[in-house]
């Protein structure tokens, strides 16, 4: 259940958009039936952890505010460790990464989780190469995501891997998402960050920046609007937002440029000018700094392929990479 209502899943939309109408079946596993959701809804799983995953393709671990209860469930941890060898890939949503960590699947790998839990993940699993601000991370056959909404980005990435970019793009349009947010993109929107400031003038200057991104947004100009010295303005801005004025302005401009690129074919030179960059080179450098791709690469990711893909074949399973732990993990540590 996603919040209070369930949007159409990428799985159900995939079934609609597959050219051969082959289903993408799912099964839900639990420690024991019934399963009770956070909102009180109860449902029966398809199987329990006494069952094997032989013949399955993908194992996804859901996160939950109550995940700590199951971190200390030895049978569940051992099941995840054992059954991961039977599937092609393993993923987690949000705090489900902790279960992967206890099962020994994140050792030496890059991973992420919800921003509010990254500190605890790093403390419990120091061998994990944590990427705390990213939306999702793929390291070999292991996938981890940030918060719940990042699961939609992961779902689209998996669909693209299995069935092609054309199918994934059509699903993204149905879900009113873009294909696809780079996995390394920050978990936070710069517009949400702007609402964090508590002091009225700083909050107001945030809004003015958002409405005037093509104007001169130097520290001196912004400070003059608040009748402050450049030094005091920069200090107050940093204290309120944990960002320098320059970092904030560049982030806002990159986000605005991203949206222009996603929504049309505006030439990049014009995008740069409208978003306040001095030239196309400055736009490119800012993109690489902020989201690790160039504007050209970003546009290619969003644009549908010119030649539609006529057929899709399921990728064969490759299990060798998942069978890396030579011995079962130690019993899980206490929370």
Short mmCIF file of C-alpha atoms in Angstrom, two decimals:
data_model
loop_
_atom_site.label_atom_id
_atom_site.label_comp_id
_atom_site.label_asym_id
_atom_site.label_seq_id
_atom_site.Cartn_x
_atom_site.Cartn_y
_atom_site.Cartn_z
CA UNK A 1 0.00 0.00 0.00
CA UNK A 2 1.40 3.38 -1.04
CA UNK A 3 0.17 5.97 1.42
CA UNK A 4 -3.63 5.80 1.45
CA UNK A 5 -4.22 4.54 -2.04
CA UNK A 6 -2.39 2.37 -4.52
CA UNK A 7 -1.33 3.87 -7.87
CA UNK A 8 -1.14 1.60 -10.90
CA UNK A 9 2.00 -0.47 -10.50
CA UNK A 10 4.71 -0.73 -13.12
CA UNK A 11 3.99 -4.46 -13.09
CA UNK A 12 0.34 -4.06 -14.07
CA UNK A 13 1.20 -1.46 -16.70
CA UNK A 14 3.97 -3.69 -18.00
CA UNK A 15 1.44 -6.42 -18.70
CA UNK A 16 -0.56 -3.91 -20.76
CA UNK A 17 2.43 -2.70 -22.76
CA UNK A 18 4.22 -5.96 -23.51
CA UNK A 19 3.90 -6.61 -27.27
CA UNK A 20 3.44 -10.33 -26.64
CA UNK A 21 1.18 -9.79 -23.60
CA UNK A 22 3.32 -12.14 -21.48
CA UNK A 23 2.63 -11.63 -17.78
CA UNK A 24 5.20 -10.42 -15.23
CA UNK A 25 4.04 -12.51 -12.25
CA UNK A 26 4.75 -11.65 -8.62
CA UNK A 27 4.58 -13.64 -5.39
CA UNK A 28 4.55 -12.25 -1.87
CA UNK A 29 6.49 -14.08 0.84
CA UNK A 30 6.22 -13.52 4.59
CA UNK A 31 7.47 -15.06 7.81
CA UNK A 32 3.95 -16.19 8.63
CA UNK A 33 0.38 -15.36 7.57
CA UNK A 34 -1.50 -13.10 7.73
CA UNK A 35 0.43 -9.91 6.99
CA UNK A 36 -0.80 -6.71 8.62
CA UNK A 37 0.04 -3.42 6.86
CA UNK A 38 0.73 -0.19 8.75
CA UNK A 39 -2.80 1.05 8.03
CA UNK A 40 -4.28 -2.14 9.52
CA UNK A 41 -5.08 -3.88 6.24
CA UNK A 42 -4.54 -7.63 6.48
CA UNK A 43 -3.76 -9.96 3.59
CA UNK A 44 -2.47 -13.46 3.00
CA UNK A 45 0.97 -13.93 1.41
CA UNK A 46 1.43 -16.39 -1.46
CA UNK A 47 4.00 -18.36 0.53
CA UNK A 48 6.11 -18.27 3.68
CA UNK A 49 9.88 -18.35 4.13
CA UNK A 50 9.70 -22.11 4.41
CA UNK A 51 9.43 -22.08 0.59
CA UNK A 52 12.30 -21.92 -1.89
CA UNK A 53 12.87 -19.27 -4.55
CA UNK A 54 14.14 -21.76 -7.11
CA UNK A 55 12.70 -20.76 -10.48
CA UNK A 56 12.21 -17.12 -9.43
CA UNK A 57 14.02 -14.26 -11.14
CA UNK A 58 14.11 -11.38 -8.66
CA UNK A 59 13.90 -11.03 -4.88
CA UNK A 60 12.76 -7.62 -3.54
CA UNK A 61 12.77 -6.82 0.18
CA UNK A 62 10.23 -4.21 1.30
CA UNK A 63 11.13 -1.65 3.93
CA UNK A 64 9.08 -0.68 6.96
CA UNK A 65 9.30 1.56 10.03
CA UNK A 66 9.16 -1.74 11.96
CA UNK A 67 12.09 -3.33 10.13
CA UNK A 68 14.14 -3.60 13.33
CA UNK A 69 11.79 -6.31 14.56
CA UNK A 70 12.73 -8.51 11.61
CA UNK A 71 16.44 -7.74 11.67
CA UNK A 72 16.59 -10.02 14.70
CA UNK A 73 14.68 -12.81 12.98
CA UNK A 74 17.39 -15.45 12.36
CA UNK A 75 15.19 -17.62 10.13
CA UNK A 76 14.35 -14.67 7.87
CA UNK A 77 17.97 -13.51 7.63
CA UNK A 78 19.15 -17.02 6.79
CA UNK A 79 16.37 -17.40 4.20
CA UNK A 80 17.36 -14.19 2.41
CA UNK A 81 21.01 -15.26 2.42
CA UNK A 82 20.26 -18.77 1.16
CA UNK A 83 17.58 -17.97 -1.40
CA UNK A 84 19.51 -15.06 -2.91
CA UNK A 85 21.63 -17.72 -4.63
CA UNK A 86 18.61 -18.96 -6.58
CA UNK A 87 17.69 -15.65 -8.24
CA UNK A 88 19.28 -13.37 -10.82
CA UNK A 89 19.10 -10.20 -8.75
CA UNK A 90 18.17 -8.97 -5.28
CA UNK A 91 16.83 -5.56 -4.31
CA UNK A 92 15.54 -3.63 -1.34
CA UNK A 93 13.16 -0.71 -0.94
CA UNK A 94 13.92 1.90 1.70
CA UNK A 95 14.96 0.27 5.01
CA UNK A 96 14.77 -3.21 3.50
CA UNK A 97 18.50 -2.66 2.97
CA UNK A 98 19.05 -3.58 6.62
CA UNK A 99 17.82 -7.10 5.99
CA UNK A 100 20.20 -7.39 3.02
CA UNK A 101 22.97 -6.13 5.28
CA UNK A 102 22.30 -8.72 7.96
CA UNK A 103 22.20 -11.40 5.27
CA UNK A 104 25.73 -10.43 4.22
CA UNK A 105 24.71 -9.29 0.73
CA UNK A 106 25.94 -5.70 1.02
CA UNK A 107 29.49 -6.38 2.22
CA UNK A 108 31.91 -4.48 0.01
CA UNK A 109 29.09 -3.16 -2.17
CA UNK A 110 27.72 0.32 -2.83
CA UNK A 111 24.28 0.82 -1.31
CA UNK A 112 21.76 3.39 -0.11
CA UNK A 113 18.65 3.57 2.07
CA UNK A 114 16.24 6.20 3.38
CA UNK A 115 18.17 9.33 4.32
CA UNK A 116 16.99 9.11 7.94
CA UNK A 117 18.53 5.63 8.32
CA UNK A 118 21.86 6.02 6.54
CA UNK A 119 23.77 6.70 9.76
CA UNK A 120 22.50 3.51 11.37
CA UNK A 121 23.21 1.46 8.22
CA UNK A 122 26.81 2.72 8.21
CA UNK A 123 27.19 1.94 11.91
CA UNK A 124 25.84 -1.61 11.66
CA UNK A 125 27.57 -2.50 8.39
CA UNK A 126 30.91 -0.68 8.09
CA UNK A 127 31.87 -2.85 5.09
CA UNK A 128 29.09 -1.23 3.02
CA UNK A 129 30.16 1.59 0.69
CA UNK A 130 27.27 3.86 1.60
CA UNK A 131 25.93 6.47 -0.86
CA UNK A 132 23.59 8.37 1.47
CA UNK A 133 22.00 10.91 -0.88
CA UNK A 134 21.23 8.84 -3.96
CA UNK A 135 17.83 7.61 -5.17
CA UNK A 136 18.90 4.08 -5.97
CA UNK A 137 22.14 2.18 -6.39
CA UNK A 138 22.96 -0.83 -8.54
CA UNK A 139 26.08 -2.78 -7.61
CA UNK A 140 26.28 -5.96 -9.63
CA UNK A 141 23.10 -7.96 -8.99
CA UNK A 142 22.24 -5.98 -5.83
CA UNK A 143 19.88 -2.99 -5.93
CA UNK A 144 19.04 -0.67 -3.03
CA UNK A 145 16.76 2.38 -2.98
CA UNK A 146 16.08 5.43 -0.85
CA UNK A 147 12.51 6.17 0.28
CA UNK A 148 9.28 4.58 -0.92
CA UNK A 149 8.88 6.74 -4.03
CA UNK A 150 12.34 5.65 -5.21
CA UNK A 151 10.88 2.18 -5.67
CA UNK A 152 9.11 3.51 -8.78
CA UNK A 153 12.46 4.59 -10.22
CA UNK A 154 13.89 1.16 -9.46
CA UNK A 155 10.88 -0.58 -11.02
CA UNK A 156 11.34 1.37 -14.25
CA UNK A 157 15.06 0.55 -14.28
CA UNK A 158 14.31 -3.18 -13.91
CA UNK A 159 11.65 -3.06 -16.62
CA UNK A 160 14.09 -1.34 -18.96
CA UNK A 161 16.72 -4.02 -18.28
CA UNK A 162 14.30 -6.86 -18.93
CA UNK A 163 12.00 -5.62 -21.67
CA UNK A 164 13.66 -2.63 -23.31
CA UNK A 165 13.64 1.13 -23.13
CA UNK A 166 10.56 1.56 -25.33
CA UNK A 167 8.32 -0.42 -22.96
CA UNK A 168 9.76 1.30 -19.89
CA UNK A 169 9.21 4.72 -21.44
CA UNK A 170 5.55 4.01 -22.21
CA UNK A 171 5.03 2.89 -18.61
CA UNK A 172 6.78 6.02 -17.31
CA UNK A 173 4.39 8.18 -19.32
CA UNK A 174 1.39 6.30 -17.88
CA UNK A 175 2.73 6.91 -14.39
CA UNK A 176 3.60 10.54 -15.24
CA UNK A 177 7.23 9.91 -14.39
CA UNK A 178 10.29 10.56 -16.50
CA UNK A 179 12.55 7.77 -17.61
CA UNK A 180 14.60 7.72 -15.77
CA UNK A 181 16.03 9.69 -12.90
CA UNK A 182 19.73 8.85 -12.74
CA UNK A 183 20.33 6.61 -9.74
CA UNK A 184 22.94 9.01 -8.41
CA UNK A 185 20.51 11.92 -8.23
CA UNK A 186 19.97 13.43 -4.78
CA UNK A 187 17.08 12.18 -2.64
CA UNK A 188 16.06 15.77 -1.97
CA UNK A 189 14.37 18.39 -4.14
CA UNK A 190 15.99 21.80 -3.94
CA UNK A 191 12.48 23.27 -3.67
CA UNK A 192 11.82 21.22 -0.53
CA UNK A 193 15.14 22.36 0.91
CA UNK A 194 14.04 25.96 0.33
CA UNK A 195 11.10 25.49 2.69
CA UNK A 196 13.38 24.48 5.58
CA UNK A 197 14.62 28.00 6.36
CA UNK A 198 13.05 29.43 9.51
CA UNK A 199 14.06 33.07 9.16
CA UNK A 200 11.58 35.00 6.99
CA UNK A 201 14.04 36.99 4.83
CA UNK A 202 16.01 33.86 3.88
CA UNK A 203 12.79 32.05 3.06
CA UNK A 204 11.72 35.02 0.94
CA UNK A 205 15.02 35.18 -0.94
CA UNK A 206 14.67 31.47 -1.71
CA UNK A 207 11.36 32.18 -3.41
CA UNK A 208 12.79 35.18 -5.26
CA UNK A 209 15.64 33.02 -6.60
CA UNK A 210 13.17 30.42 -7.85
CA UNK A 211 11.21 33.13 -9.71
CA UNK A 212 14.26 34.86 -11.19
CA UNK A 213 16.75 32.17 -12.14
CA UNK A 214 17.92 34.00 -15.27
CA UNK A 215 18.82 37.17 -13.33
CA UNK A 216 22.08 38.13 -11.62
CA UNK A 217 22.05 35.92 -8.50
CA UNK A 218 25.49 36.73 -7.14
CA UNK A 219 25.95 36.93 -3.38
CA UNK A 220 26.30 40.71 -3.57
CA UNK A 221 23.04 41.12 -5.47
CA UNK A 222 21.10 38.81 -3.14
CA UNK A 223 22.55 40.47 -0.05
CA UNK A 224 21.61 43.92 -1.36
CA UNK A 225 17.97 42.83 -1.71
CA UNK A 226 17.96 42.15 2.04
CA UNK A 227 19.99 45.25 2.90
CA UNK A 228 22.72 43.06 4.37
CA UNK A 229 26.44 42.83 3.87
CA UNK A 230 27.60 40.00 1.61
CA UNK A 231 29.44 38.37 4.51
CA UNK A 232 26.48 38.41 6.91
CA UNK A 233 24.08 37.24 4.21
CA UNK A 234 26.30 34.30 3.23
CA UNK A 235 26.74 33.30 6.88
CA UNK A 236 23.00 33.47 7.63
CA UNK A 237 22.07 31.63 4.42
CA UNK A 238 24.51 28.82 5.20
CA UNK A 239 23.25 28.53 8.78
CA UNK A 240 19.62 28.28 7.69
CA UNK A 241 19.98 25.94 4.72
CA UNK A 242 23.31 24.15 5.19
CA UNK A 243 24.18 25.34 1.65
CA UNK A 244 26.15 28.30 0.41
CA UNK A 245 24.20 30.80 -1.73
CA UNK A 246 26.25 29.75 -4.75
CA UNK A 247 25.49 26.05 -4.26
CA UNK A 248 21.80 26.77 -3.87
CA UNK A 249 21.61 28.95 -6.97
CA UNK A 250 23.41 26.38 -9.08
CA UNK A 251 21.15 23.58 -7.81
CA UNK A 252 18.02 25.58 -8.63
CA UNK A 253 19.28 26.35 -12.11
CA UNK A 254 20.19 22.71 -12.79
CA UNK A 255 16.75 21.57 -11.64
CA UNK A 256 15.06 24.14 -13.89
CA UNK A 257 17.25 23.06 -16.83
CA UNK A 258 16.42 19.42 -16.18
CA UNK A 259 12.72 20.14 -16.43
CA UNK A 260 13.14 22.09 -19.66
CA UNK A 261 15.13 19.21 -21.16
CA UNK A 262 12.55 16.65 -20.02
CA UNK A 263 9.60 18.57 -21.41
CA UNK A 264 10.76 19.53 -24.89
CA UNK A 265 13.45 19.99 -27.51
CA UNK A 266 14.65 23.46 -26.52
CA UNK A 267 18.25 23.85 -27.77
CA UNK A 268 20.74 23.49 -24.94
CA UNK A 269 22.22 26.90 -25.68
CA UNK A 270 18.81 28.45 -25.05
CA UNK A 271 18.24 26.28 -21.96
CA UNK A 272 21.51 27.60 -20.56
CA UNK A 273 20.52 31.22 -21.18
CA UNK A 274 16.98 30.89 -19.76
CA UNK A 275 18.28 29.16 -16.64
CA UNK A 276 20.92 31.78 -15.90
CA UNK A 277 24.10 30.03 -17.02
CA UNK A 278 26.72 32.12 -18.77
CA UNK A 279 26.98 29.64 -21.65
CA UNK A 280 26.39 26.01 -22.62
CA UNK A 281 29.74 25.00 -21.15
CA UNK A 282 28.71 26.31 -17.73
CA UNK A 283 25.46 24.34 -18.01
CA UNK A 284 27.39 21.17 -18.81
CA UNK A 285 29.81 21.60 -15.89
CA UNK A 286 26.96 22.20 -13.45
CA UNK A 287 25.10 19.09 -14.66
CA UNK A 288 28.18 16.92 -14.19
CA UNK A 289 28.72 18.32 -10.68
CA UNK A 290 25.10 17.92 -9.59
CA UNK A 291 23.76 14.76 -11.26
CA UNK A 292 26.82 13.11 -12.79
CA UNK A 293 25.60 13.27 -16.40
CA UNK A 294 25.90 15.87 -19.17
CA UNK A 295 22.82 17.69 -20.53
CA UNK A 296 23.18 15.75 -23.79
CA UNK A 297 23.23 12.40 -21.93
CA UNK A 298 20.27 13.51 -19.81
CA UNK A 299 18.23 14.37 -22.92
CA UNK A 300 19.09 10.99 -24.49
CA UNK A 301 17.81 9.18 -21.40
CA UNK A 302 14.49 10.97 -21.56
CA UNK A 303 13.93 10.85 -25.32
CA UNK A 304 12.11 7.78 -26.70
CA UNK A 305 14.02 5.60 -29.16
CA UNK A 306 13.48 6.52 -32.81
CA UNK A 307 13.10 2.87 -33.84
CA UNK A 308 10.54 1.01 -31.69
CA UNK A 309 11.63 -2.31 -30.29
CA UNK A 310 9.53 -5.07 -31.87
CA UNK A 311 10.33 -7.98 -29.61
CA UNK A 312 11.64 -8.51 -26.11
CA UNK A 313 13.23 -11.60 -24.65
CA UNK A 314 13.74 -12.37 -21.00
CA UNK A 315 17.31 -12.04 -19.90
CA UNK A 316 18.67 -15.44 -18.80
CA UNK A 317 19.53 -15.81 -15.14
CA UNK A 318 23.14 -15.47 -14.07
CA UNK A 319 23.47 -16.67 -10.50
CA UNK A 320 27.23 -16.86 -10.06
CA UNK A 321 27.66 -13.28 -8.90
CA UNK A 322 25.17 -13.71 -6.06
CA UNK A 323 26.80 -16.80 -4.60
CA UNK A 324 29.76 -14.80 -3.31
CA UNK A 325 29.59 -15.24 0.50
CA UNK A 326 31.68 -18.32 1.19
CA UNK A 327 30.02 -18.95 4.54
CA UNK A 328 26.67 -18.07 6.09
CA UNK A 329 26.57 -14.72 7.88
CA UNK A 330 26.92 -14.49 11.63
CA UNK A 331 23.73 -14.19 13.70
CA UNK A 332 22.35 -10.65 13.37
CA UNK A 333 23.46 -8.04 15.82
CA UNK A 334 20.98 -6.51 18.17
CA UNK A 335 19.38 -3.16 17.38
#
